[in-house]
Structure formats: structure tokens, C-alpha cells
Coordinates of C-alpha atoms in Angstrom, one line a residue:
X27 CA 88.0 107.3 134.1
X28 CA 84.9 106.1 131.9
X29 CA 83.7 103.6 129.7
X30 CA 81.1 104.3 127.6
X31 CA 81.7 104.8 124.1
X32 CA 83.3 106.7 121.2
X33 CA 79.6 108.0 120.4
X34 CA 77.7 104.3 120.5
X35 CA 78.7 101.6 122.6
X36 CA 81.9 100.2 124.5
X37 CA 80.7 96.6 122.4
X38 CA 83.5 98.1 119.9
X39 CA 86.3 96.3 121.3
X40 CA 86.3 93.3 124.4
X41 CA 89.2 95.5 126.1
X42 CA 91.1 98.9 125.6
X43 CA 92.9 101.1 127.6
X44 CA 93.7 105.0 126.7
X45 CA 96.0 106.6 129.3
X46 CA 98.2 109.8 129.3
X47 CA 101.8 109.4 130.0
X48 CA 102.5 112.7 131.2
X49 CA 99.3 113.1 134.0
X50 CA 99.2 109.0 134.3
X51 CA 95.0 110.1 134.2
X52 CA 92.9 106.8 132.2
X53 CA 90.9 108.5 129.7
X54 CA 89.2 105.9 129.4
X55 CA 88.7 102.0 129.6
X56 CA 87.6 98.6 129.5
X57 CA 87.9 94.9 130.9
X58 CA 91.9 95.7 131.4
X59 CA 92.7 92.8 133.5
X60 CA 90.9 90.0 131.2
X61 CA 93.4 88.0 129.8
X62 CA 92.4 87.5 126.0
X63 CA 94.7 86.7 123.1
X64 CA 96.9 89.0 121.4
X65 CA 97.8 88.4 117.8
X66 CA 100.7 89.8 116.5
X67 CA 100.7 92.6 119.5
X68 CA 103.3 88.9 120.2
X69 CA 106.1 90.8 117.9
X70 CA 106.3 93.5 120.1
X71 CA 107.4 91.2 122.9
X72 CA 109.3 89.1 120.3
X73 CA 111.4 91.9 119.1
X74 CA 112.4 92.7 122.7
X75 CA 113.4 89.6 123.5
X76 CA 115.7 89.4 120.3
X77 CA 117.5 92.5 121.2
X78 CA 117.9 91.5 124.9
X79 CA 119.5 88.0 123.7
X80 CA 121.9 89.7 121.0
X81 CA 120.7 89.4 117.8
X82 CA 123.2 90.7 115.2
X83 CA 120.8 93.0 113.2
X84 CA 123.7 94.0 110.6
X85 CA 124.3 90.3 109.7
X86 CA 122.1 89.1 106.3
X87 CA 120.0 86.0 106.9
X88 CA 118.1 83.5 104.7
X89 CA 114.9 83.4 104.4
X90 CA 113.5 79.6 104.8
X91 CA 109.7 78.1 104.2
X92 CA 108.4 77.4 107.9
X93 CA 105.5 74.9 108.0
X94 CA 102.4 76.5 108.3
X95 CA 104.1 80.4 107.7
X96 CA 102.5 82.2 104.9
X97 CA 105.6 83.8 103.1
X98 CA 103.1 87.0 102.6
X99 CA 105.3 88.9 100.5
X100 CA 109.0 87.9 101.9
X101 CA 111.2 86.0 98.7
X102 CA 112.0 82.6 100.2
X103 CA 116.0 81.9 99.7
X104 CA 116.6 85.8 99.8
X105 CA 119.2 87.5 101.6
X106 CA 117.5 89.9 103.9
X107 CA 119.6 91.8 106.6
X108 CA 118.3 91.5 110.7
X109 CA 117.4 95.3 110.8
X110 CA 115.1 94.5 107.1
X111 CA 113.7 91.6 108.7
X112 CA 112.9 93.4 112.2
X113 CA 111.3 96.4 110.4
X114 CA 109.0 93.9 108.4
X115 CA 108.6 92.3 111.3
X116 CA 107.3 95.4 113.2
X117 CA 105.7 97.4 109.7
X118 CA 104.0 94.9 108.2
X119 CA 103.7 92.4 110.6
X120 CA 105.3 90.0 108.5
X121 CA 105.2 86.2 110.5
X122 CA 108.1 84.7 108.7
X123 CA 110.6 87.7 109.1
X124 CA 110.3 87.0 112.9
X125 CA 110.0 83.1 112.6
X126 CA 113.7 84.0 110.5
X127 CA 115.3 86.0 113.5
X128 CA 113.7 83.8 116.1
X129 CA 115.1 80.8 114.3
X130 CA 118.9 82.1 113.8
X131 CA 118.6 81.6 118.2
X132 CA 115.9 79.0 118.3
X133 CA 112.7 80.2 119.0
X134 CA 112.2 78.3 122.0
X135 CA 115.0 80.3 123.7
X136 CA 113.3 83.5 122.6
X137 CA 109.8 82.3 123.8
X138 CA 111.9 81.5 126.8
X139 CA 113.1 85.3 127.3
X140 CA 109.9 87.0 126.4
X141 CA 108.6 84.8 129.7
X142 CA 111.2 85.4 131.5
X143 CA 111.6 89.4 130.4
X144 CA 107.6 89.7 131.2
X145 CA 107.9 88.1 134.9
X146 CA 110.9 90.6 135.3
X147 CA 108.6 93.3 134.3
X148 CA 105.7 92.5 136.3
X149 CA 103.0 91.6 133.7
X150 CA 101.0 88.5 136.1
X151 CA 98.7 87.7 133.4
X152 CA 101.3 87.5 129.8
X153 CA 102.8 84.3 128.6
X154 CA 103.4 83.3 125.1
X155 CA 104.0 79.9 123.1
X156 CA 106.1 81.4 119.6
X157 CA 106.9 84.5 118.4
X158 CA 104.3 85.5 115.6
X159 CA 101.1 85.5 117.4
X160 CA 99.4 83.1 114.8
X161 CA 98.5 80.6 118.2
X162 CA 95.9 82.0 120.7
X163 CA 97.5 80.5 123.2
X164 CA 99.7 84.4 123.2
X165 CA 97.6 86.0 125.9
X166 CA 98.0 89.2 127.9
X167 CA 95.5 92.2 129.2
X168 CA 95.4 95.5 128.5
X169 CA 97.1 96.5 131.3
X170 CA 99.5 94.4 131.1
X171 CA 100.6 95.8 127.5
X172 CA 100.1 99.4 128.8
X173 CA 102.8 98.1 131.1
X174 CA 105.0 96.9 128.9
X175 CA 104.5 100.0 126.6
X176 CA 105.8 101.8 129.5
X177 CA 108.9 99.9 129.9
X178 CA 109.6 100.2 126.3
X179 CA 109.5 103.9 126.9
X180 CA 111.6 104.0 129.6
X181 CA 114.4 101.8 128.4
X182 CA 113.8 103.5 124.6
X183 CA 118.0 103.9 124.2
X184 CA 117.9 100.4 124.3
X185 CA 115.5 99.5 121.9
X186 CA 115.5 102.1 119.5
X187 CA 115.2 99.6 116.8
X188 CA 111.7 98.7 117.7
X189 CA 110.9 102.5 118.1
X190 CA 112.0 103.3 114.7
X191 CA 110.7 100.3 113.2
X192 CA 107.1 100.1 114.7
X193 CA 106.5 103.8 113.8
X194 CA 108.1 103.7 110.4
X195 CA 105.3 104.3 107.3
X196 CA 106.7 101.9 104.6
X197 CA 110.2 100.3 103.5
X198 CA 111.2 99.9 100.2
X199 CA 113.8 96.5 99.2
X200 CA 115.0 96.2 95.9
X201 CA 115.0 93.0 94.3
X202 CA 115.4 91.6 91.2
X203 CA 115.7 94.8 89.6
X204 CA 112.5 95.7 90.9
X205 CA 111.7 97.9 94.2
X206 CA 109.3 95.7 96.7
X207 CA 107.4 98.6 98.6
X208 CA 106.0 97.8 102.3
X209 CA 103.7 99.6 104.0
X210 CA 102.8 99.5 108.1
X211 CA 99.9 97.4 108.6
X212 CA 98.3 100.9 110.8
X213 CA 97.4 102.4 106.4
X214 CA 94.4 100.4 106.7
X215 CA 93.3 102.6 108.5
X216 CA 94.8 105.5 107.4
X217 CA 98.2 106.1 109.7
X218 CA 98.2 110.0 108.9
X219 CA 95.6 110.2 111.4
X220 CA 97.5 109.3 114.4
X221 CA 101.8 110.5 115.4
X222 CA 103.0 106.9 116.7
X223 CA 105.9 106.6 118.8
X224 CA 105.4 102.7 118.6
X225 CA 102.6 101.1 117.2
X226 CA 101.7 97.5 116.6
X227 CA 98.6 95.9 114.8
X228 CA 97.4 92.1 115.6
X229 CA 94.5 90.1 113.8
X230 CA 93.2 86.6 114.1
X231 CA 89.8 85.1 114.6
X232 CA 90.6 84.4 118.3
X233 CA 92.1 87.7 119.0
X234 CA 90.4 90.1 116.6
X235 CA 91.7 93.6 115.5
X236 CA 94.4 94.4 118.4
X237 CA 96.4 97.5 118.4
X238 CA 99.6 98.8 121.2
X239 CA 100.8 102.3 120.9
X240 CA 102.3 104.7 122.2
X241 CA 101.4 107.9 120.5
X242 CA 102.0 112.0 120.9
X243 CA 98.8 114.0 120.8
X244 CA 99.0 118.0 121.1
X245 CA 102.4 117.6 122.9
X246 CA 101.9 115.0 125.0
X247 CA 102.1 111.4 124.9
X248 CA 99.7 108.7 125.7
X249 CA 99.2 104.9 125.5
X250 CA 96.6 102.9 123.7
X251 CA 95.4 99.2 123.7
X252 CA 92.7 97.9 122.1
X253 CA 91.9 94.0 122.4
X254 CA 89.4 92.4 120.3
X255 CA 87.9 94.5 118.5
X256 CA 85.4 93.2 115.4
X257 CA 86.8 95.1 112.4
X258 CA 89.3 98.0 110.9
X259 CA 86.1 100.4 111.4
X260 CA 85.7 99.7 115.0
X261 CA 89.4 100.0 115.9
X262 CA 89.6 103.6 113.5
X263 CA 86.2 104.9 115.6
X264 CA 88.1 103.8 119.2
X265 CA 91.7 106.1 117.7
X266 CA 89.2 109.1 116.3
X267 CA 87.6 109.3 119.2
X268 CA 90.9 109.0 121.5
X269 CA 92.0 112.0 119.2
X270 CA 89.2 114.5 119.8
X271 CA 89.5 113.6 123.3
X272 CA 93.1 114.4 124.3

């Protein structure tokens, strides 16, 4: 494996990790046992953790103001199914449809079963403190998500949900006799670029531009983490370069 750069300089991101399924061969990486916080990368791990514990995604739930939850784009008081909340959730990285699912449980037994399911898993250096990655207190490595990408793959019957909704380009929810169009959060950077299988953005000033995938590449498949990386541009160079290099 190697580290060097994308055509400059591995400064592009603190960690990353490119690795082929089918060989198991690191094409390249980076700092991938530095634990280092995750952003919303968190609603991978959240989502799991719902459908481990049951959540009924057919049932319709309320959406609720949360303290310190930005509504984004959600209607607060609105009916929105589990399956519409978990795809917003996944797509858009929406904070309050996950704070919504995670609340019809309690969200401290969901923070309690992402622990729990990351121990079971083997990720050493993961924990989490809520479910939308807004605290930077949600840390885990690069390997350690490469890991759990892996065990997402392997259990994929299971959690098809997350599959379909991680990868999925844009959901439209009619409202108010309008249409409300959401797009995945990966269209900043132009998604047609890269075939996801799943694929999860994260941003915050503590945990800069994250990204987990899973992703097929001339018919084969391959994992990719990126932790802390400074901007959009970076992150796009880092997938580009992955591209020309499968």
C-alpha cells in the first residue's frame, strides 16, 4: 500500500482508507487507527442500530422540534413514515429525521446498541454519545469504519434498508400540494461520478468533510473512508483519484 497523494499531498484529508473487497489489497492509506470524530458517518451506525432493535419502518411518526436540531428541510408536526425518515436520514443526512426514529425508542437505548453492536463487531477504538453526529464526542478510525462497512456487506439481507437508502439519488414527498425534492448529500460533489453500494457524507468543524462507502468500480467492489478532510474539493480529488486507480 502507499500514501502519497492523489497528484499533491496526503495533507488532503487527516485519515482515509481505499481497499478492494474482492483482493482485500489497500490501495492506499492514511493514519487508519487515529481515532478522530466522525460527523454524521454517526447515522450509519444509528440506522443499524434501529433496525437491530425493531423499529417499525411502515408506521408514520411525528415530527417534533428537538432543542438544538435544525429542522433543515423536514415540516415539524408532519406525518412522515419510518422508511421516509430513514431514507432522509441516510440521503440527506437529515439530523431530526434520526433524532425522530431514535426518539420513538429513546435514544439512549439506541446509543446503547450502536455500543454495544460495535464491541460485538470488533471496532476497539468507536463509541458514540447520540445518533446524529452533531457532538464530536462520535469517534472512530478509519479502519474501524472499513470494518463496519464490511459487516454491513456481509449481513446486507438484513439491512437492506440502509443499502437502498444510503445509495439512493434523491426522494421526492409530497406536501401541501407541493412535491418537496431531496437530493443525497454525495451531489455536491457530483454523485454520477462514483456507483455506491452505500455511501454516507459527515461535516462539522471538529470532524471535517467525512465520507464511508462502499462502492463498485469496473466490476469489483471496494471500500472508502475519508476522515477529515478540509473541503468538498479535497474529498472529490481523494474519490477521482480512487477512480483512475482501480
Amino acid at each position: 500500500s502507499y500514501s502519497f497523494a492523489f497528484g499533491c499531498d496526503s495533507k488532503m484529508a487527516d485519515a482515509y482508507l481505499i481497499k478492494s473487497l474482492d483482493s482485500q489489497n489497500t490501495v492506499c492509506e492514511k493514519a487508519v487507527d487515529k481515532p478522530s470524530s466522525i460527523a454524521s458517518i454517526t447515522k450509519l451506525f444509528a440506522a443499524t442500530a434501529l433496525v437491530d432493535l425493531g423499529i417499525d419502518l411502515e408506521q408514520h411518526y411525528k415530527v417534533k422540534p428537538v432543542k438544538g436540531i435544525n429542522a433543515g428541510r423536514l415540516f415539524v408536526n408532519k406525518l412522515y413514515s419510518g422508511n421516509e425518515l430513514l431514507h432522509l436520514s441516510l440521503m440527506s443526512s437529515s439530523n431530526l429525521a434520526i433524532k425522530t426514529l431514535a426518539n420513538q425508542l429513546d435514544e439512549s437505548i439506541v446509543v446503547a446498541r450502536m455500543n454495544s453492536m460495535v464491541k460485538e463487531i470488533g471496532l476497539t477504538d468507536t463509541s458514540f454519545v447520540e445518533v446524529t453526529g452533531l457532538m464530536a464526542e462520535n469517534k472512530s478510525t478509519a479502519s474501524d469504519i472499513a470494518k463496519f462497512l464490511i459487516y454491513l456487506k456481509n449481513n446486507n439481507e438484513k439491512y437492506q434498508a440502509i443499502f437502498r437508502y444510503s445509495s439512493s439519488n434523491s426522494l421526492d414527498i409530497p406536501f401541501n400540494k407541493k412535491v418537496h425534492h431531496f437530493r443525497h448529500t454525495l451531489n455536491e460533489i457530483n454523485q454520477n461520478i462514483v456507483d455506491s453500494v452505500v455511501a454516507k457524507t459527515g461535516w462539522t468543524n471538529a470532524a471535517g468533510r467525512c465520507l464511508a462507502m462502499i462502492y463498485s468500480h469496473n466490476g469489483h467492489d471496494y471500500i472508502m473512508v475519508i476522515l477529515g478532510s478540509k473541503n468538498v474539493k479535497q474529498r472529490e480529488t481523494i474519490i477521482k483519484w480512487a477512480l483512475r486507480s482501480g
